[in-house]
Short mmCIF file of C-alpha atoms in Angstrom, two decimals:
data_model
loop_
_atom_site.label_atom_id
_atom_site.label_comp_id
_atom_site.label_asym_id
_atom_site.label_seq_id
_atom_site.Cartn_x
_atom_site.Cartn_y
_atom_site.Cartn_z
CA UNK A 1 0.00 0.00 0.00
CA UNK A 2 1.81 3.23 -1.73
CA UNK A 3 1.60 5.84 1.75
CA UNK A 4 0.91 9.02 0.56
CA UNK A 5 3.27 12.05 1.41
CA UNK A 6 2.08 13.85 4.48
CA UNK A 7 1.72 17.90 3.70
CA UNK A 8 4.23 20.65 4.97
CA UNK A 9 3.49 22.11 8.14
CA UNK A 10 1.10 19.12 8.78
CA UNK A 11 0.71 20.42 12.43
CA UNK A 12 -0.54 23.58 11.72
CA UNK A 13 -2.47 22.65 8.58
CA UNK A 14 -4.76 20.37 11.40
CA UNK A 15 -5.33 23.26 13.28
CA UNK A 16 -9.59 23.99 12.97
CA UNK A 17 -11.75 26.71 13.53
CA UNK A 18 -11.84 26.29 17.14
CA UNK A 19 -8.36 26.55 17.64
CA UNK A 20 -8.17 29.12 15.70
CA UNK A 21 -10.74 30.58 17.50
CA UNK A 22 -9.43 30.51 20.60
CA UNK A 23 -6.17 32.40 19.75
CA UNK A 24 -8.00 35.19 17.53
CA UNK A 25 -9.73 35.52 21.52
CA UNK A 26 -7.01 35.19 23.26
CA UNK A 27 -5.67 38.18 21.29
CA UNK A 28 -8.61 40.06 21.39
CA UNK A 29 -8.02 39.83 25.11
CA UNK A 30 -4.83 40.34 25.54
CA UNK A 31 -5.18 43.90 23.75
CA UNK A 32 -3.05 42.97 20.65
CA UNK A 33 -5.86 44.61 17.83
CA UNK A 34 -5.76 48.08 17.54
CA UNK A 35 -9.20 50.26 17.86
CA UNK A 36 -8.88 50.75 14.46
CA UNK A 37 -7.17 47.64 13.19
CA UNK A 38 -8.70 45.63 10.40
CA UNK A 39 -8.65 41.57 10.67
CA UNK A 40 -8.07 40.19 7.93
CA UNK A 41 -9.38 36.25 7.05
CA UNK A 42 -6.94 36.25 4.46
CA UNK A 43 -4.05 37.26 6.33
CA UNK A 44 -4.89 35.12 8.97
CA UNK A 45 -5.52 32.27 6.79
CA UNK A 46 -1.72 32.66 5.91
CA UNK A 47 -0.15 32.78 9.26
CA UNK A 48 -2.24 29.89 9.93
CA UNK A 49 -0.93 28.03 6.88
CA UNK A 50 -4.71 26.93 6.48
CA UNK A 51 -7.31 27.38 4.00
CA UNK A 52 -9.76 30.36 4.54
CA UNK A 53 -12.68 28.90 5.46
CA UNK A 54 -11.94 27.65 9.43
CA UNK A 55 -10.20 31.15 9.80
CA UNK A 56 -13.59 33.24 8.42
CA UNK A 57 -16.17 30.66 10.58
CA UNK A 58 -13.66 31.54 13.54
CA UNK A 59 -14.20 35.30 13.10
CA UNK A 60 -18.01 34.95 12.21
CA UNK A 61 -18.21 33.16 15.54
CA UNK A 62 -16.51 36.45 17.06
CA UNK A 63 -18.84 38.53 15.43
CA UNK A 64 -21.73 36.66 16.72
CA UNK A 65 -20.52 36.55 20.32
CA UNK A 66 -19.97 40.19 20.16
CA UNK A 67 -16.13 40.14 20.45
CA UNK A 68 -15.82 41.36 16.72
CA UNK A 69 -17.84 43.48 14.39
CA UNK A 70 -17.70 43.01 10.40
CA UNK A 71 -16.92 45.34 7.61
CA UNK A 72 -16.47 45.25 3.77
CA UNK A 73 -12.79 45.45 4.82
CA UNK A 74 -12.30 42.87 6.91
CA UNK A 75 -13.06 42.64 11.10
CA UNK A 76 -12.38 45.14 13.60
CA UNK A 77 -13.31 45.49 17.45
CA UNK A 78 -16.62 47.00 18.66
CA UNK A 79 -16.74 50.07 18.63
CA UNK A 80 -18.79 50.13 22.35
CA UNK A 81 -20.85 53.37 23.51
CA UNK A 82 -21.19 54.45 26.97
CA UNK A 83 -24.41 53.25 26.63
CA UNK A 84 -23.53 50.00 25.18
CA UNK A 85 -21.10 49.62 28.45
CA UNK A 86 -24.25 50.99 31.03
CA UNK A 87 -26.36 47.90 29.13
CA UNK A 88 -23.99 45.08 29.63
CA UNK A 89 -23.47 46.58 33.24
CA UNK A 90 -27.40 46.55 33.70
CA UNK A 91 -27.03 42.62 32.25
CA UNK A 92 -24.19 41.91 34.34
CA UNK A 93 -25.80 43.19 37.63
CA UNK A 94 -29.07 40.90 36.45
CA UNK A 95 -26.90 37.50 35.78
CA UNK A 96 -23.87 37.69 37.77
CA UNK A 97 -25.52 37.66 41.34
CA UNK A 98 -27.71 34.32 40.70
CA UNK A 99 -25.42 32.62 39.03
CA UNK A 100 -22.46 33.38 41.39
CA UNK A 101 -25.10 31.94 44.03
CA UNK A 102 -25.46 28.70 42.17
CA UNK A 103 -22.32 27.92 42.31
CA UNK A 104 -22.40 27.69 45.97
CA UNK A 105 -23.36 24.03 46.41
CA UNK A 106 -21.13 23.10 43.31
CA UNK A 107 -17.35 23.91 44.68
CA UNK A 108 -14.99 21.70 46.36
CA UNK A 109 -12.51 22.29 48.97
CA UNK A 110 -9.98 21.84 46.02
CA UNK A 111 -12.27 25.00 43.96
CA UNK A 112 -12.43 27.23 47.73
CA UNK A 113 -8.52 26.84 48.31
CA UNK A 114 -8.27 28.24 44.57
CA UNK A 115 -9.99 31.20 45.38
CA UNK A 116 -7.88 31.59 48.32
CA UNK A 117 -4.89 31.25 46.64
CA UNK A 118 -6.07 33.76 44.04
CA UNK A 119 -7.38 36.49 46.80
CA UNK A 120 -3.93 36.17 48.03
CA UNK A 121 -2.31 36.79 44.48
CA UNK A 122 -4.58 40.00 44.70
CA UNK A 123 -3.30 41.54 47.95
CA UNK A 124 0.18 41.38 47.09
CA UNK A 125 -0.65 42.78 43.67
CA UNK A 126 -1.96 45.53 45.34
CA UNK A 127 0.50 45.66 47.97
CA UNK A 128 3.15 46.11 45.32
CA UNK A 129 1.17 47.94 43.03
CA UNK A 130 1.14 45.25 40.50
CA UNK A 131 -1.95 46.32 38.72
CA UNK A 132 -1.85 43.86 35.83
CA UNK A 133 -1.43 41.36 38.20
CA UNK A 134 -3.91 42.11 40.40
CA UNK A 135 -6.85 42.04 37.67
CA UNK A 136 -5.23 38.61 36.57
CA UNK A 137 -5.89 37.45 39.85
CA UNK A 138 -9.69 39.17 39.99
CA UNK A 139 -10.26 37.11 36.95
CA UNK A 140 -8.99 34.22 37.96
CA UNK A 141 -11.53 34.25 40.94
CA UNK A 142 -14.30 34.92 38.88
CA UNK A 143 -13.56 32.39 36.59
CA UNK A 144 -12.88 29.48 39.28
CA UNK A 145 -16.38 30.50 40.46
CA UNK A 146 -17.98 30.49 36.81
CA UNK A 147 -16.39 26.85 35.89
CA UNK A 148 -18.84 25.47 38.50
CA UNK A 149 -22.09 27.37 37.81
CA UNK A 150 -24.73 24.73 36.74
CA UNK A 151 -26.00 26.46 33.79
CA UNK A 152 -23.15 26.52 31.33
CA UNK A 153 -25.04 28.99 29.02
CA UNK A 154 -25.25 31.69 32.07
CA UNK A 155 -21.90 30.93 32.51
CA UNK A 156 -20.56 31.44 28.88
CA UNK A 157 -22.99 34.45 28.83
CA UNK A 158 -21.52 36.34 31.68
CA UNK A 159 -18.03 35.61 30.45
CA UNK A 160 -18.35 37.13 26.91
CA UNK A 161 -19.87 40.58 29.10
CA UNK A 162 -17.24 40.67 31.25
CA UNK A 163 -14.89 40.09 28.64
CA UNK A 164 -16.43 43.05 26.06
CA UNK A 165 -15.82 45.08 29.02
CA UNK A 166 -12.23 44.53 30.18
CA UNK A 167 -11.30 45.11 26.10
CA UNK A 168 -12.26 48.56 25.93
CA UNK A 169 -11.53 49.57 29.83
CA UNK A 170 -7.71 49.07 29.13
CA UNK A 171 -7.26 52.64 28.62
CA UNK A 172 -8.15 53.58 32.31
CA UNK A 173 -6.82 52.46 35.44
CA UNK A 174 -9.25 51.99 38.46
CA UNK A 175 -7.43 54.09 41.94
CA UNK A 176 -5.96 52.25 45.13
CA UNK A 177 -9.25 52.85 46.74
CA UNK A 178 -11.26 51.17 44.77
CA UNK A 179 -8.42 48.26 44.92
CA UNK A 180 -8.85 48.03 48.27
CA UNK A 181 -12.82 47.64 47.83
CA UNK A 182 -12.36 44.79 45.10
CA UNK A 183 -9.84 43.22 48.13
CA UNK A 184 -12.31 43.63 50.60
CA UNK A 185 -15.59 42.04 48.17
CA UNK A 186 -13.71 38.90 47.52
CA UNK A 187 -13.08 38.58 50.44
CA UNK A 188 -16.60 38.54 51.58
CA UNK A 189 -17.47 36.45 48.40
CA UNK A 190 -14.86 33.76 49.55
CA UNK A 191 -16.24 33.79 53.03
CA UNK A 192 -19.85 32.88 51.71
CA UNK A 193 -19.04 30.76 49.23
CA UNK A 194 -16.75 28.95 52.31
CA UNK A 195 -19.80 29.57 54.39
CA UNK A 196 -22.03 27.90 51.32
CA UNK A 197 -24.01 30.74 51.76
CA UNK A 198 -25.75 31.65 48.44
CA UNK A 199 -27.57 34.59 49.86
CA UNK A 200 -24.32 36.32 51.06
CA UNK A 201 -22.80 35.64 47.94
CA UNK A 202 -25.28 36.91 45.43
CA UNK A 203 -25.29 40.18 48.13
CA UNK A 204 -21.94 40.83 47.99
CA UNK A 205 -21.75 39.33 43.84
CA UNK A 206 -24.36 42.36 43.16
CA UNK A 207 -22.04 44.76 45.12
CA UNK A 208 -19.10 43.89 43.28
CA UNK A 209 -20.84 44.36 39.82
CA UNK A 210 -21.83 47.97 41.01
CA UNK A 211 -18.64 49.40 41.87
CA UNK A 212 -17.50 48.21 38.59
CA UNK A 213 -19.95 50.27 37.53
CA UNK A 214 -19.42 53.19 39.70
CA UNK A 215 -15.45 52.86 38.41
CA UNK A 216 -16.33 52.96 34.85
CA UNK A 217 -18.51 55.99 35.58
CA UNK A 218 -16.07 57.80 37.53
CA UNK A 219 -12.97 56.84 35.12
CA UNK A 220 -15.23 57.74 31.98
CA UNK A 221 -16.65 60.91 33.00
CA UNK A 222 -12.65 62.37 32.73
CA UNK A 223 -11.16 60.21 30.09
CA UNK A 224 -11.33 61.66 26.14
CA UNK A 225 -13.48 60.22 23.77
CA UNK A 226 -12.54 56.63 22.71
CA UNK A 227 -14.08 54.53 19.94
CA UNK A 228 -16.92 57.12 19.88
CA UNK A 229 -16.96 57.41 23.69
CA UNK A 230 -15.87 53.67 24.22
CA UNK A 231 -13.56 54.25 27.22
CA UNK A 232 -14.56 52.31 30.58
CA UNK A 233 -12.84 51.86 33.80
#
């Protein structure tokens, strides 16, 4: 049996849409598109060393989750409002609180000593006035918390908010006060969910979404225009 000849750059010829998904995200996250920046499938499609098609359904899957917004030219962030940023607050503040409560009966010990360990990552961010750092670490506690909510749709739902958020709120940085208030709400969130006490959680969940709020507010009402008055805290 004549074995045919395997393809150059076999390994990245494999790679699908969802891979390819997930580092268009991970990009998108990590702040590496401009404002202004067109995404192009057919670039892409050449870095990739892959055919168009997985490339565009990666993007149109962007688009759809809000991440991405198309153009005759290509793919380029959202170009968020104030009032765009109030909604998905106003979502946020609806979704967050319950679902953050559901998780409750769902964590381990092994889930409650990561939350620990990422509180702790927090302080001494702040402590050292590691700023990055210390919104890595506030993600990584939400996240632990949003693995074990029941309803993976919620969970996937509350993600993609939080995420459209944190992309255009790069531009602003929240003060050591309101540090020290994130600090003090996880820990109170960490207690209750220790406690497996859903109504303190969703309490303190709630109060956590609305000094994010109160932060973009504050931070927006003295940054410039962005994006068409995209700018958050």
């Amino acid at each position: 049996m004549t074995q045919e000849p395997s393809p150059p750059n076999s390994t990245l010829l494999n790679i699908g849409d969802s891979e390819v998904y997930t580092e268009i995200l991970g990009r998108i996250k990590r702040g590496e598109f401009g404002a202004d920046e067109r995404i192009i499938d057919s670039r892409l499609a050449t870095e990739f060393n892959l055919s168009r098609m997985p490339v565009r359904q990666a993007l149109l899957r962007l688009v759809h989750e809000g991440y991405l917004a198309g153009t005759t030219r290509g793919f380029i962030l959202p170009r968020l409002t104030h009032d765009d940023i109030e909604e998905i607050f106003e979502v946020r503040m609806m979704l967050e609180p319950r679902a953050a409560a559901s998780a409750c009966r769902i964590l381990g010990n092994e889930d409650i000593e990561a939350l620990r360990a990422a509180l702790t990552e927090a302080r001494h961010a702040v402590a050292e006035v590691r700023l990055g750092d210390m919104m890595v670490a506030n993600d990584r506690f939400r996240q632990i918390w949003l693995d074990a909510v029941p309803n993976r749709r919620l969970a996937g739902a509350i993600s993609r908010f939080v995420d459209h958020v944190q992309i255009v709120r790069k531009a602003t940085i929240i003060d050591a006060g309101t540090q020290h208030v994130v600090l003090e709400l996880l820990a109170r969130m960490l207690e209750g969910f220790e406690r497996c006490d859903a109504l303190m959680v969703q309490d303190t969940t709630l109060q956590f979404v609305v000094r994010a709020r109160e932060s973009f507010v504050a931070a927006s009402a003295n940054a410039e225009p962005l994006q068409g008055r995209a700018k958050s805290a």
